Coordinates of C-alpha atoms in Angstrom, one line a residue:
Chain A
M1 CA 27.1 -36.1 4.1
S2 CA 29.8 -36.3 6.6
G3 CA 29.2 -37.0 10.3
A4 CA 31.1 -33.9 11.2
A5 CA 28.8 -31.7 9.1
I6 CA 25.7 -33.3 10.8
L7 CA 27.3 -32.7 14.3
Q8 CA 28.0 -29.1 13.3
A9 CA 24.5 -28.5 12.1
T10 CA 23.1 -30.1 15.3
A11 CA 25.2 -27.8 17.4
D12 CA 24.2 -24.7 15.4
G13 CA 20.6 -25.7 15.5
I14 CA 20.5 -26.1 19.3
L15 CA 22.2 -22.8 19.8
M16 CA 19.9 -21.0 17.4
G17 CA 17.0 -22.8 19.0
G18 CA 17.8 -21.1 22.3
V19 CA 17.3 -17.7 20.6
Y20 CA 14.0 -18.8 19.1
A21 CA 13.0 -19.9 22.5
V22 CA 13.6 -16.5 24.1
T23 CA 11.6 -14.7 21.5
A24 CA 8.8 -17.3 21.7
I25 CA 8.7 -17.1 25.5
G26 CA 7.8 -13.4 25.3
L27 CA 5.1 -14.2 22.8
T28 CA 3.8 -17.1 24.9
L29 CA 3.7 -15.0 28.0
I30 CA 1.7 -12.3 26.3
F31 CA -0.7 -14.9 24.8
G32 CA -1.0 -16.7 28.1
V33 CA -2.1 -13.6 30.0
M34 CA -4.1 -11.7 27.5
E35 CA -4.8 -14.1 24.6
I36 CA -3.2 -11.6 22.3
V37 CA -1.3 -12.8 19.2
N38 CA 1.3 -10.2 19.1
F39 CA 2.4 -9.4 15.5
A40 CA 4.5 -6.6 16.8
H41 CA 6.8 -9.0 18.6
G42 CA 9.4 -9.1 15.8
A43 CA 9.4 -5.4 15.4
L44 CA 9.9 -5.0 19.1
M45 CA 12.8 -7.4 18.9
M46 CA 14.3 -5.3 16.1
L47 CA 14.1 -2.3 18.4
G48 CA 16.1 -4.3 21.0
M49 CA 18.7 -5.0 18.3
Y50 CA 19.1 -1.3 17.6
V51 CA 19.4 -0.4 21.3
T52 CA 22.4 -2.8 21.5
Y53 CA 23.8 -1.8 18.1
W54 CA 23.8 1.9 18.9
L55 CA 25.1 1.6 22.4
F56 CA 28.0 -0.5 21.0
T57 CA 28.7 1.7 18.0
L58 CA 28.4 5.0 19.7
F59 CA 29.8 4.3 23.1
G60 CA 31.6 1.1 22.6
I61 CA 29.6 -0.7 25.3
N62 CA 29.9 -4.5 25.2
P63 CA 26.7 -5.9 23.7
Y64 CA 26.1 -8.1 26.7
L65 CA 26.3 -5.2 29.1
T66 CA 23.6 -3.4 27.0
I67 CA 21.1 -6.1 27.9
P68 CA 19.8 -4.4 31.0
V69 CA 19.3 -1.2 29.0
S70 CA 17.5 -3.2 26.3
I71 CA 15.3 -4.8 29.0
A72 CA 14.4 -1.4 30.5
V73 CA 13.7 0.3 27.2
M74 CA 11.6 -2.6 25.9
F75 CA 9.7 -3.1 29.1
I76 CA 8.7 0.6 29.1
I77 CA 7.6 0.4 25.4
G78 CA 5.7 -2.8 26.0
W79 CA 4.1 -1.4 29.2
L80 CA 3.0 1.8 27.3
M81 CA 1.7 -0.2 24.4
Q82 CA -0.5 -2.3 26.6
R83 CA -1.6 0.5 28.9
Y84 CA -2.5 3.0 26.2
L85 CA -3.4 0.9 23.2
L86 CA -4.3 -2.6 23.9
N87 CA -6.1 -2.0 27.2
K88 CA -8.5 0.2 25.4
I89 CA -9.8 -2.7 23.3
I90 CA -9.5 -5.5 25.8
N91 CA -13.1 -6.6 25.3
A92 CA -13.1 -6.2 21.6
P93 CA -13.2 -9.3 19.3
Q94 CA -10.0 -11.3 19.1
H95 CA -8.9 -10.1 15.7
N96 CA -9.1 -6.5 16.6
Q97 CA -6.3 -7.0 19.0
L98 CA -4.3 -8.9 16.4
L99 CA -4.9 -6.0 13.9
L100 CA -3.8 -3.5 16.5
T101 CA -0.5 -5.3 17.0
L102 CA -0.2 -5.5 13.2
G103 CA -0.6 -1.7 13.1
V104 CA 2.1 -1.3 15.6
M105 CA 4.4 -3.7 13.7
L106 CA 3.9 -1.8 10.4
F107 CA 4.5 1.5 12.2
L108 CA 7.6 0.5 14.0
E109 CA 9.3 -1.4 11.2
N110 CA 8.8 1.3 8.7
L111 CA 9.7 4.0 11.2
A112 CA 13.0 2.1 11.7
L113 CA 13.4 2.1 7.9
F114 CA 12.8 5.8 7.8
V115 CA 15.1 6.6 10.7
W116 CA 17.9 4.1 10.3
S117 CA 17.6 3.3 6.5
P118 CA 17.3 -0.3 5.3
D119 CA 21.1 -0.9 5.6
F120 CA 22.2 -4.2 7.1
R121 CA 24.5 -3.4 9.9
S122 CA 26.8 -5.7 11.8
I123 CA 29.2 -5.2 14.6
N124 CA 32.5 -6.6 15.3
V125 CA 33.2 -7.2 19.0
P126 CA 36.9 -7.9 19.8
G127 CA 37.3 -11.4 21.3
L128 CA 33.9 -12.5 20.2
D129 CA 34.6 -13.3 16.6
T130 CA 36.5 -16.5 17.4
S131 CA 35.0 -19.9 17.8
I132 CA 35.5 -22.6 20.3
Q133 CA 36.7 -25.9 18.8
L134 CA 35.1 -29.0 20.3
G135 CA 36.5 -31.9 18.4
V136 CA 35.2 -31.6 14.9
V137 CA 32.5 -29.1 15.9
S138 CA 33.3 -25.4 16.1
I139 CA 31.0 -23.4 18.4
N140 CA 30.4 -19.8 17.6
K141 CA 31.0 -17.8 20.8
P142 CA 28.1 -15.3 20.5
K143 CA 25.7 -18.1 19.7
L144 CA 26.9 -20.0 22.7
L145 CA 26.4 -16.9 24.9
A146 CA 23.0 -16.3 23.5
F147 CA 22.0 -19.9 24.3
A148 CA 23.3 -19.6 27.8
F149 CA 21.3 -16.4 28.3
A150 CA 18.3 -18.0 26.9
L151 CA 18.4 -20.7 29.5
I152 CA 19.0 -18.2 32.3
L153 CA 16.2 -16.0 31.2
T154 CA 13.8 -18.9 31.0
A155 CA 14.7 -20.0 34.5
V156 CA 14.5 -16.5 35.9
L157 CA 11.0 -15.9 34.4
F158 CA 9.9 -19.3 35.6
I159 CA 10.9 -18.4 39.2
I160 CA 9.3 -15.0 39.0
L161 CA 6.1 -16.5 37.8
Q162 CA 6.0 -19.3 40.4
K163 CA 7.4 -17.7 43.5
T164 CA 6.8 -14.0 43.6
V165 CA 3.6 -12.1 44.4
L166 CA 3.8 -10.5 41.0
G167 CA 4.1 -13.9 39.3
K168 CA 1.1 -15.2 41.2
S169 CA -0.9 -12.1 40.2
I170 CA 0.1 -12.6 36.6
R171 CA -0.9 -16.3 36.7
A172 CA -4.2 -15.5 38.5
T173 CA -5.0 -12.9 35.8
S174 CA -4.2 -15.4 33.1
Q175 CA -6.5 -18.0 34.6
E176 CA -9.5 -15.9 35.5
R177 CA -9.4 -12.2 34.8
D178 CA -12.6 -11.3 36.7
G179 CA -11.8 -13.5 39.6
A180 CA -8.4 -11.9 39.9
S181 CA -10.0 -8.5 39.8
L182 CA -12.3 -9.5 42.6
V183 CA -9.5 -10.5 44.9
G184 CA -8.0 -7.1 44.5
I185 CA -5.5 -7.6 41.7
K186 CA -5.2 -4.5 39.5
V187 CA -5.8 -6.5 36.2
K188 CA -5.0 -3.6 33.9
N189 CA -1.7 -3.0 35.6
I190 CA -0.8 -6.7 35.7
N191 CA -1.6 -6.9 32.0
A192 CA 0.7 -4.0 31.2
I193 CA 3.5 -5.5 33.3
A194 CA 3.1 -8.9 31.7
F195 CA 3.1 -7.3 28.3
G196 CA 6.2 -5.3 29.3
I197 CA 8.0 -8.5 30.4
G198 CA 7.0 -10.1 27.1
T199 CA 8.5 -7.3 25.0
A200 CA 11.5 -7.2 27.3
C201 CA 12.1 -10.8 26.3
A202 CA 11.9 -9.7 22.7
G203 CA 14.4 -7.0 23.5
V204 CA 16.8 -9.4 25.1
A205 CA 16.6 -11.8 22.1
G206 CA 17.3 -8.8 19.9
S207 CA 20.3 -7.8 21.9
L208 CA 21.7 -11.3 22.0
I209 CA 21.7 -11.8 18.2
V210 CA 23.3 -8.5 17.3
P211 CA 26.9 -9.9 17.5
F212 CA 26.1 -12.6 14.9
F213 CA 23.2 -11.4 12.9
F214 CA 22.6 -8.4 10.7
T215 CA 20.7 -5.5 12.4
S216 CA 18.1 -4.1 10.0
P217 CA 14.5 -2.9 10.1
G218 CA 13.3 -6.2 8.7
A219 CA 15.3 -8.4 11.0
G220 CA 12.5 -9.0 13.4
A221 CA 10.1 -10.3 10.7
V222 CA 12.4 -13.2 10.2
F223 CA 12.1 -14.2 13.8
L224 CA 8.5 -13.3 14.2
L225 CA 7.3 -16.3 12.1
R226 CA 9.8 -18.6 13.7
S227 CA 8.6 -17.6 17.2
F228 CA 5.0 -18.1 16.2
V229 CA 5.9 -21.7 15.2
V230 CA 7.9 -22.2 18.4
A231 CA 5.2 -20.7 20.7
I232 CA 2.4 -22.8 19.1
L233 CA 4.5 -26.0 19.0
G234 CA 5.4 -25.6 22.7
G235 CA 1.8 -24.8 23.6
L236 CA 0.8 -21.2 23.9
G237 CA 1.3 -20.1 27.5
N238 CA 3.8 -22.9 28.2
F239 CA 7.4 -21.7 29.1
W240 CA 9.3 -25.0 29.1
G241 CA 7.3 -26.1 26.1
A242 CA 8.6 -23.0 24.3
L243 CA 12.2 -23.8 25.3
V244 CA 11.9 -27.4 24.0
A245 CA 10.0 -26.3 20.9
G246 CA 12.7 -23.7 20.2
L247 CA 15.3 -26.4 20.2
I248 CA 13.2 -28.5 17.9
V249 CA 12.7 -25.7 15.4
G250 CA 16.3 -24.7 15.6
L251 CA 17.4 -28.3 14.9
A252 CA 14.8 -28.8 12.1
E253 CA 16.0 -25.6 10.4
S254 CA 19.7 -26.3 10.5
L255 CA 19.4 -30.1 9.7
S256 CA 17.0 -29.6 6.8
G257 CA 19.3 -26.7 5.7
L258 CA 22.0 -29.3 5.5
F259 CA 20.1 -31.7 3.3
L260 CA 18.0 -29.3 1.3
S261 CA 19.3 -26.6 -1.1
G262 CA 18.1 -23.1 -1.3
S263 CA 15.5 -22.0 1.2
W264 CA 13.6 -25.3 1.2
N265 CA 14.1 -25.5 4.9
D266 CA 11.5 -22.7 5.2
L267 CA 9.1 -25.3 3.9
V268 CA 10.0 -27.7 6.7
I269 CA 9.4 -25.0 9.3
Y270 CA 6.1 -24.0 8.0
G271 CA 5.1 -27.6 7.3
I272 CA 5.7 -28.3 11.0
F273 CA 3.7 -25.2 11.8
V274 CA 0.7 -26.3 9.8
L275 CA 0.8 -29.8 11.1
V276 CA 0.9 -28.7 14.7
L277 CA -1.9 -26.2 14.1
L278 CA -4.0 -28.9 12.5
L279 CA -3.3 -31.9 14.6
R280 CA -2.3 -30.4 18.0
P281 CA -3.1 -26.8 18.3
T282 CA -2.5 -26.9 22.0
G283 CA 1.1 -27.8 21.2
L284 CA 3.3 -30.8 22.0
F285 CA 3.0 -30.4 25.7
G286 CA -0.5 -29.2 26.1
G287 CA -1.4 -25.6 26.2
G288 CA -1.3 -23.9 29.4
R289 CA -2.7 -20.8 30.9
L290 CA 0.8 -20.1 31.9
S291 CA 1.0 -23.5 33.5
G292 CA 4.8 -23.5 33.4
S293 CA 4.6 -27.1 34.1
H294 CA 6.1 -29.8 32.0
Chain B
M1 CA -16.3 -5.8 14.6
A2 CA -19.0 -4.6 12.3
R3 CA -22.2 -6.5 12.9
T4 CA -24.2 -4.4 10.6
K5 CA -27.7 -5.0 9.5
K6 CA -28.0 -5.9 5.9
G7 CA -31.7 -5.6 5.7
G8 CA -33.0 -3.0 3.4
S9 CA -36.0 -2.6 1.3
V10 CA -36.4 -2.7 -2.5
A11 CA -37.0 1.1 -2.3
K12 CA -33.7 1.5 -0.6
S13 CA -31.9 -0.6 -3.2
K14 CA -33.5 1.5 -6.0
A15 CA -32.4 4.7 -4.3
M16 CA -28.9 3.2 -4.2
L17 CA -29.0 2.4 -7.9
G18 CA -30.2 6.0 -8.4
W19 CA -26.9 7.4 -7.1
A20 CA -24.7 4.5 -8.0
L21 CA -25.4 4.8 -11.7
P22 CA -24.3 8.4 -12.2
V23 CA -21.2 7.7 -10.1
I24 CA -20.3 4.7 -12.4
I25 CA -20.9 6.7 -15.5
I26 CA -18.7 9.6 -14.2
L27 CA -16.0 7.0 -13.4
L28 CA -16.2 5.6 -16.9
V29 CA -15.7 8.9 -18.5
L30 CA -13.3 10.6 -16.0
P31 CA -10.2 8.5 -16.8
W32 CA -10.0 9.9 -20.3
F33 CA -9.5 13.4 -18.9
V34 CA -6.9 12.9 -16.1
N35 CA -3.2 12.7 -16.4
S36 CA -1.2 9.6 -16.1
Y37 CA -0.5 10.0 -12.4
L38 CA -4.2 10.4 -11.5
L39 CA -5.1 7.6 -13.8
N40 CA -2.7 5.3 -12.0
L41 CA -4.2 6.4 -8.7
L42 CA -7.7 5.6 -9.9
I43 CA -6.5 2.1 -11.0
M44 CA -4.8 1.5 -7.6
V45 CA -7.9 2.7 -5.7
A46 CA -10.1 0.3 -7.7
Y47 CA -7.5 -2.5 -7.4
G48 CA -7.1 -2.0 -3.6
A49 CA -10.9 -2.0 -3.2
Y50 CA -11.3 -5.1 -5.3
L51 CA -8.6 -7.0 -3.4
S52 CA -10.1 -6.1 -0.1
Q53 CA -13.6 -6.8 -1.2
C54 CA -12.4 -10.4 -2.0
W55 CA -11.1 -10.7 1.5
N56 CA -14.3 -9.2 2.8
V57 CA -16.4 -12.1 1.3
M58 CA -14.7 -14.7 3.5
S59 CA -13.4 -12.8 6.5
G60 CA -16.0 -10.0 6.7
Y61 CA -19.2 -11.9 5.9
A62 CA -18.4 -15.4 6.8
G63 CA -16.1 -14.3 9.7
Q64 CA -13.2 -16.6 8.9
F65 CA -10.3 -14.2 9.5
S66 CA -7.6 -14.9 6.9
F67 CA -4.1 -13.6 7.2
G68 CA -2.9 -15.4 4.1
H69 CA -4.8 -14.1 1.1
A70 CA -1.4 -13.7 -0.6
A71 CA -1.7 -17.5 -1.2
F72 CA -4.6 -17.1 -3.6
F73 CA -3.3 -13.8 -5.1
G74 CA 0.0 -15.5 -5.9
L75 CA -1.6 -18.6 -7.4
G76 CA -3.6 -16.4 -9.7
A77 CA -0.6 -14.3 -10.7
Y78 CA 1.6 -17.4 -11.3
T79 CA -1.0 -19.5 -13.1
S80 CA -1.8 -16.9 -15.7
S81 CA 1.8 -15.8 -16.1
L82 CA 3.2 -19.2 -16.5
L83 CA 0.6 -20.2 -19.0
F84 CA 1.3 -17.0 -20.9
V85 CA 5.1 -17.1 -20.9
D86 CA 5.6 -20.9 -21.2
A87 CA 2.6 -22.0 -23.2
G88 CA 1.4 -18.8 -25.0
F89 CA -2.1 -18.9 -23.5
S90 CA -3.8 -15.6 -23.3
P91 CA -3.9 -14.3 -19.7
W92 CA -7.6 -13.9 -20.1
L93 CA -7.8 -17.7 -20.2
G94 CA -5.1 -17.9 -17.6
M95 CA -7.1 -15.7 -15.3
I96 CA -9.9 -18.2 -15.3
A97 CA -7.4 -21.0 -14.9
G98 CA -5.8 -19.1 -12.0
A99 CA -9.2 -18.7 -10.3
L100 CA -9.8 -22.4 -10.6
V101 CA -6.4 -23.3 -9.2
A102 CA -6.8 -20.9 -6.3
G103 CA -10.3 -22.1 -5.7
L104 CA -9.0 -25.7 -5.6
I105 CA -6.1 -24.9 -3.3
G106 CA -8.5 -22.8 -1.2
L107 CA -10.8 -25.8 -0.9
I108 CA -7.8 -28.0 0.3
I109 CA -6.7 -25.4 2.8
G110 CA -10.2 -24.9 4.0
Y111 CA -10.9 -28.6 4.2
L112 CA -7.8 -29.2 6.3
S113 CA -8.4 -26.1 8.5
F114 CA -12.2 -26.6 9.1
R115 CA -11.9 -30.4 9.3
Y116 CA -9.6 -29.8 12.3
K117 CA -11.8 -27.0 13.6
L118 CA -9.3 -24.2 13.4
K119 CA -10.8 -21.0 14.6
G120 CA -9.8 -17.4 15.5
H121 CA -6.1 -16.9 16.0
Y122 CA -5.3 -20.4 15.0
F123 CA -7.1 -20.2 11.7
A124 CA -5.4 -16.8 10.9
L125 CA -2.0 -18.2 11.7
A126 CA -2.7 -21.3 9.6
T127 CA -3.6 -19.2 6.5
L128 CA -0.4 -17.2 7.1
A129 CA 1.5 -20.5 7.2
F130 CA -0.1 -21.8 4.0
A131 CA 0.9 -18.6 2.2
E132 CA 4.5 -18.9 3.4
I133 CA 4.6 -22.5 2.3
L134 CA 3.5 -21.5 -1.2
R135 CA 6.1 -18.8 -1.2
A136 CA 8.8 -21.3 -0.2
I137 CA 7.7 -23.7 -3.0
F138 CA 7.6 -21.0 -5.7
T139 CA 10.9 -19.6 -4.5
N140 CA 12.7 -22.9 -4.8
T141 CA 11.2 -24.6 -7.8
P142 CA 12.9 -24.0 -11.1
F143 CA 9.6 -24.9 -12.9
F144 CA 8.1 -21.8 -11.4
K145 CA 11.3 -19.8 -12.3
G146 CA 12.3 -19.6 -8.6
A147 CA 13.3 -16.4 -6.9
M148 CA 14.0 -14.7 -10.3
G149 CA 10.3 -14.3 -10.9
I150 CA 8.6 -13.8 -14.2
L151 CA 8.9 -10.9 -16.6
I152 CA 5.8 -10.6 -18.7
P153 CA 6.7 -9.8 -22.3
I154 CA 5.1 -6.7 -23.6
S155 CA 2.9 -7.1 -26.6
S156 CA 0.2 -4.5 -26.2
K157 CA -2.4 -6.8 -27.6
S158 CA -5.8 -6.6 -25.9
T159 CA -6.4 -10.3 -26.6
M160 CA -3.3 -10.8 -24.4
F161 CA -4.6 -8.7 -21.6
Q162 CA -2.3 -5.9 -22.5
F163 CA -3.3 -2.4 -23.5
S164 CA -1.5 0.4 -25.2
K165 CA -3.5 2.8 -23.0
K166 CA -3.6 2.6 -19.3
V167 CA -7.3 3.6 -19.2
Y168 CA -8.3 0.1 -20.3
Y169 CA -6.6 -1.4 -17.3
F170 CA -8.8 0.9 -15.3
Y171 CA -11.9 -0.5 -17.1
V172 CA -10.9 -4.0 -16.4
I173 CA -10.3 -3.6 -12.7
F174 CA -13.3 -1.3 -12.3
A175 CA -15.5 -3.8 -14.0
L176 CA -14.3 -6.5 -11.7
L177 CA -14.9 -4.3 -8.7
V178 CA -18.4 -3.4 -9.8
L179 CA -19.3 -7.0 -10.6
L180 CA -18.0 -8.2 -7.3
T181 CA -19.8 -5.5 -5.3
V182 CA -23.1 -6.2 -7.1
L183 CA -22.5 -10.0 -6.5
L184 CA -21.7 -9.4 -2.8
R185 CA -24.8 -7.2 -2.4
Y186 CA -26.8 -9.9 -4.0
I187 CA -25.3 -12.7 -1.9
S188 CA -25.8 -10.7 1.2
R189 CA -29.5 -10.9 0.7
T190 CA -29.8 -14.5 -0.3
R191 CA -29.9 -17.6 1.9
L192 CA -26.1 -18.1 1.3
G193 CA -25.3 -14.6 2.6
L194 CA -27.5 -15.2 5.7
Y195 CA -25.7 -18.5 6.3
F196 CA -22.4 -16.7 6.1
V197 CA -23.5 -14.1 8.7
A198 CA -25.0 -16.7 10.9
I199 CA -21.7 -18.6 10.9
R200 CA -19.8 -15.4 11.7
E201 CA -22.1 -14.4 14.5
N202 CA -22.3 -17.7 16.2
E203 CA -21.1 -20.9 14.6
D204 CA -22.6 -23.3 17.1
A205 CA -25.9 -21.6 17.0
A206 CA -25.9 -21.7 13.2
A207 CA -25.0 -25.4 13.3
A208 CA -27.8 -26.1 15.8
L209 CA -30.3 -24.4 13.5
G210 CA -29.3 -26.8 10.7
V211 CA -26.8 -24.7 8.7
N212 CA -24.1 -27.0 7.3
V213 CA -21.3 -24.8 8.8
F214 CA -18.5 -26.8 7.3
R215 CA -19.9 -26.6 3.7
Y216 CA -20.6 -22.9 3.8
K217 CA -17.3 -22.0 5.3
L218 CA -15.7 -23.9 2.5
A219 CA -17.9 -22.1 0.0
A220 CA -16.9 -18.7 1.4
L221 CA -13.3 -19.6 1.2
A222 CA -13.4 -21.0 -2.3
I223 CA -15.4 -18.0 -3.7
S224 CA -13.0 -15.6 -1.9
A225 CA -9.9 -17.5 -3.1
S226 CA -11.0 -17.6 -6.8
L227 CA -11.9 -13.9 -6.9
T228 CA -8.6 -13.0 -5.2
A229 CA -6.7 -14.9 -8.0
L230 CA -8.2 -12.6 -10.6
A231 CA -6.6 -9.7 -8.7
G232 CA -3.3 -11.6 -9.0
T233 CA -3.6 -11.9 -12.7
F234 CA -4.5 -8.2 -13.0
Y235 CA -1.4 -7.3 -10.9
A236 CA 0.9 -9.4 -13.1
Q237 CA -0.4 -7.9 -16.3
Y238 CA -0.5 -4.3 -15.0
F239 CA 3.0 -4.3 -13.5
S240 CA 4.5 -6.9 -16.0
Y241 CA 6.6 -8.5 -13.3
I242 CA 6.0 -11.0 -10.5
D243 CA 8.2 -12.8 -8.1
P244 CA 7.4 -15.0 -5.0
N245 CA 8.0 -12.2 -2.5
L246 CA 5.9 -9.7 -4.4
V247 CA 2.8 -11.9 -4.8
F248 CA 3.1 -14.4 -2.0
G249 CA 4.5 -12.0 0.6
S250 CA 2.6 -11.0 3.7
E251 CA 2.3 -7.4 2.3
V252 CA -0.3 -8.7 -0.1
S253 CA -2.3 -10.2 2.7
I254 CA -2.0 -7.0 4.7
N255 CA -3.2 -5.0 1.7
A256 CA -6.2 -7.2 1.4
I257 CA -7.1 -6.8 5.0
I258 CA -6.6 -3.1 5.8
P259 CA -9.0 -1.3 3.5
A260 CA -11.9 -3.5 4.7
I261 CA -10.9 -2.9 8.3
I262 CA -10.7 0.9 7.8
G263 CA -13.9 1.1 5.8
G264 CA -15.9 -1.4 7.7
V265 CA -15.7 -5.2 7.8
G266 CA -18.6 -7.1 6.6
T267 CA -20.2 -4.2 4.8
V268 CA -20.6 -3.9 1.1
W269 CA -19.1 -0.5 0.9
G270 CA -16.5 -0.8 3.5
P271 CA -13.5 -2.0 1.4
I272 CA -14.3 0.6 -1.3
L273 CA -14.5 3.4 1.2
G274 CA -11.3 2.0 2.8
S275 CA -9.4 2.0 -0.4
L276 CA -10.7 5.5 -1.3
V277 CA -9.2 6.8 1.9
L278 CA -6.0 4.7 2.1
T279 CA -4.8 4.3 -1.5
P280 CA -4.4 8.1 -2.2
I281 CA -2.6 8.5 1.1
S282 CA -0.3 5.6 0.3
E283 CA 0.4 6.8 -3.2
L284 CA 1.0 10.3 -2.1
T285 CA 3.4 9.5 0.6
G286 CA 5.1 7.1 -1.9
T287 CA 5.6 10.1 -4.3
L288 CA 6.4 12.8 -1.8
L289 CA 8.8 10.7 0.2
A290 CA 10.1 8.5 -2.7
N291 CA 13.4 8.1 -1.0
Y292 CA 11.9 6.4 2.1
S293 CA 10.3 3.2 0.8
G294 CA 8.3 2.3 3.9
M295 CA 6.5 5.5 4.5
N296 CA 3.2 4.4 3.1
L297 CA 3.2 1.3 5.3
M298 CA 4.1 3.4 8.3
V299 CA 1.0 5.6 7.6
Y300 CA -1.1 2.4 7.2
G301 CA 0.1 1.2 10.5
F302 CA -0.7 4.5 12.2
I303 CA -4.2 4.7 10.6
L304 CA -4.9 1.1 11.5
I305 CA -4.1 1.8 15.2
I306 CA -6.3 4.9 15.3
V307 CA -9.2 3.2 13.6
I308 CA -9.1 0.0 15.7
I309 CA -9.1 2.1 18.9
F310 CA -11.6 4.8 17.9
L311 CA -13.7 3.4 15.1
P312 CA -13.6 -0.4 15.8
E313 CA -16.4 -1.0 13.3
G314 CA -14.7 1.1 10.6
V315 CA -16.0 4.2 8.8
M316 CA -19.2 2.4 7.6
G317 CA -19.9 1.0 11.1
W318 CA -19.5 4.5 12.5
I319 CA -21.9 6.0 9.9
Q320 CA -24.4 3.3 10.5
N321 CA -24.2 3.8 14.2
R322 CA -24.7 7.5 13.9
R323 CA -27.7 6.9 11.6
T324 CA -29.2 4.5 14.1
Q325 CA -28.7 7.0 16.9
Y326 CA -30.3 9.7 14.9
K327 CA -33.2 7.5 14.0
V328 CA -33.7 6.5 17.6
K329 CA -33.6 10.2 18.6
Q330 CA -36.2 11.1 16.0
D331 CA -38.4 8.2 16.9
K332 CA -38.2 9.2 20.5
S333 CA -39.1 12.8 19.8
A334 CA -41.9 11.7 17.5
L335 CA -43.2 9.4 20.2
A336 CA -42.9 12.3 22.7
R337 CA -44.9 14.5 20.5
K338 CA -47.6 11.8 20.0
E339 CA -47.7 11.2 23.7
G340 CA -48.0 14.9 24.3
K341 CA -51.0 15.0 22.0
I342 CA -52.6 12.1 23.8
H343 CA -52.1 13.9 27.0
E344 CA -53.4 17.1 25.6
T345 CA -56.8 15.7 24.5
P346 CA -58.2 14.8 27.9
L347 CA -57.0 18.1 29.3
S348 CA -58.8 20.2 26.8

């Protein structure tokens, strides 16, 4: 095993970890506010991928310029999903909410299969297919951009949550739903907005990976399990935890991929998952009801 | 979710037997007179009901929501198939071995999960992770034939769990379903069943009343796991091919969950009702829209959303609620009549 290969795998892992972090941040936000484990998250991410894919393929719009569209579309879908489906069963037992999101996942993924066929689609963006050479390590440009966006997104969300009135309302709702309602926060509306922001994160993640990943109806499922691992490892509801955990999972995946053949690195990821669930279900950094703190 | 009363008198159970027996007899004769497509449908309905009934034992009755029943299903399928292909053991024996293996692994999974007090979402995610771990192991180990899977050689010998006529497969899965349902009905009236429900309703309260929560949760998981393994062996023998994605994939877990949810979680008839509704829809969309592979799952998703929102206790829960409402109404009107009489007497 050469040092260069290890360096390369480390770089790849960190970059990929950023993407995992973005997906997981959406998941963790939704859990933090509503305690919903959102199985539809991967499917929503897949929709974000198709938004970017079609805008690029049909109109030639640069994938990174499609991100605002992706955010808008996915926010609306998430808002509607919360407002008209999940809000109806907000007081039902936990697993009913999980099952509802499962229903949405099955519906969306298979609808995509029906509408867009199971084809694996990839795009070729001029100027993005090159790599940056850093000594022995070559850095894939789209992955680097995805990583940069991941950092920016985390920071922006953090600021929104900490500094704005909306953010304060979201945090208040996550800490004490009834109390928030008593001080005049429209809880149902806040829930829908939080869910919308969460799915918009999934959409952004989807848009970001289109330049280097295959767009297909099943693409989201790959990331869904990864983002569960990341969200739990970082502590459900904890933003910065999700970012760090994303990097850990990305690194664990790429480094174990280097040393193990086949898809044994899946075993490493799920092994981490089980260990965290058993030993520290609140995550490495403590859970948070959207604590956002370190 | 369905918190249904499982009381019921001896008279009621006799009445049940009264209509269950003819139905069973009809179902034993019927398969000889239907075409191959309908026969396959009957088999799939019984198979779906059985799989979901297995899930119902642990997640419906004992309230431990599993999202990873594919783990036990896959272990059953692989144990019997490997013993058959590599060592020549009859899958009938392999089926029992599979149940033992799945029960054992179930105990280990349960021991770890319950020892560390995993509940709710966390437990569901852990079961999902265990199933994925098994899938990774079976995909990457040459001993288990890796991603290539196992093709079951066709011999058409009934001693090898293979039949020249499809109808015998129906008898096998139907017998499993009837036995399991009778067993579940029986368990639901014994102390064990009551412990399960007590744990589901309120674990701390059950523990406070002296129920060994840890032990009975393990028992529910082990029973459910072993029974699920039998479905795995049946699948392998009926379809003659398994691979890690087919038997350890999350689709199996989803198929185990959904009929029970639609029919009514934690009720004896829920999974059967659920499969009766869902399987024909799924098979029909599969045939009508053969070019679009995911249509049946799309319909599943749609039905699941509708049921969770409008019938959160499933069809059985809805029926029972209606029945209770009707009874309350009748009691009230009876009471009113009685009171009316009482009032009448002094007047006259």
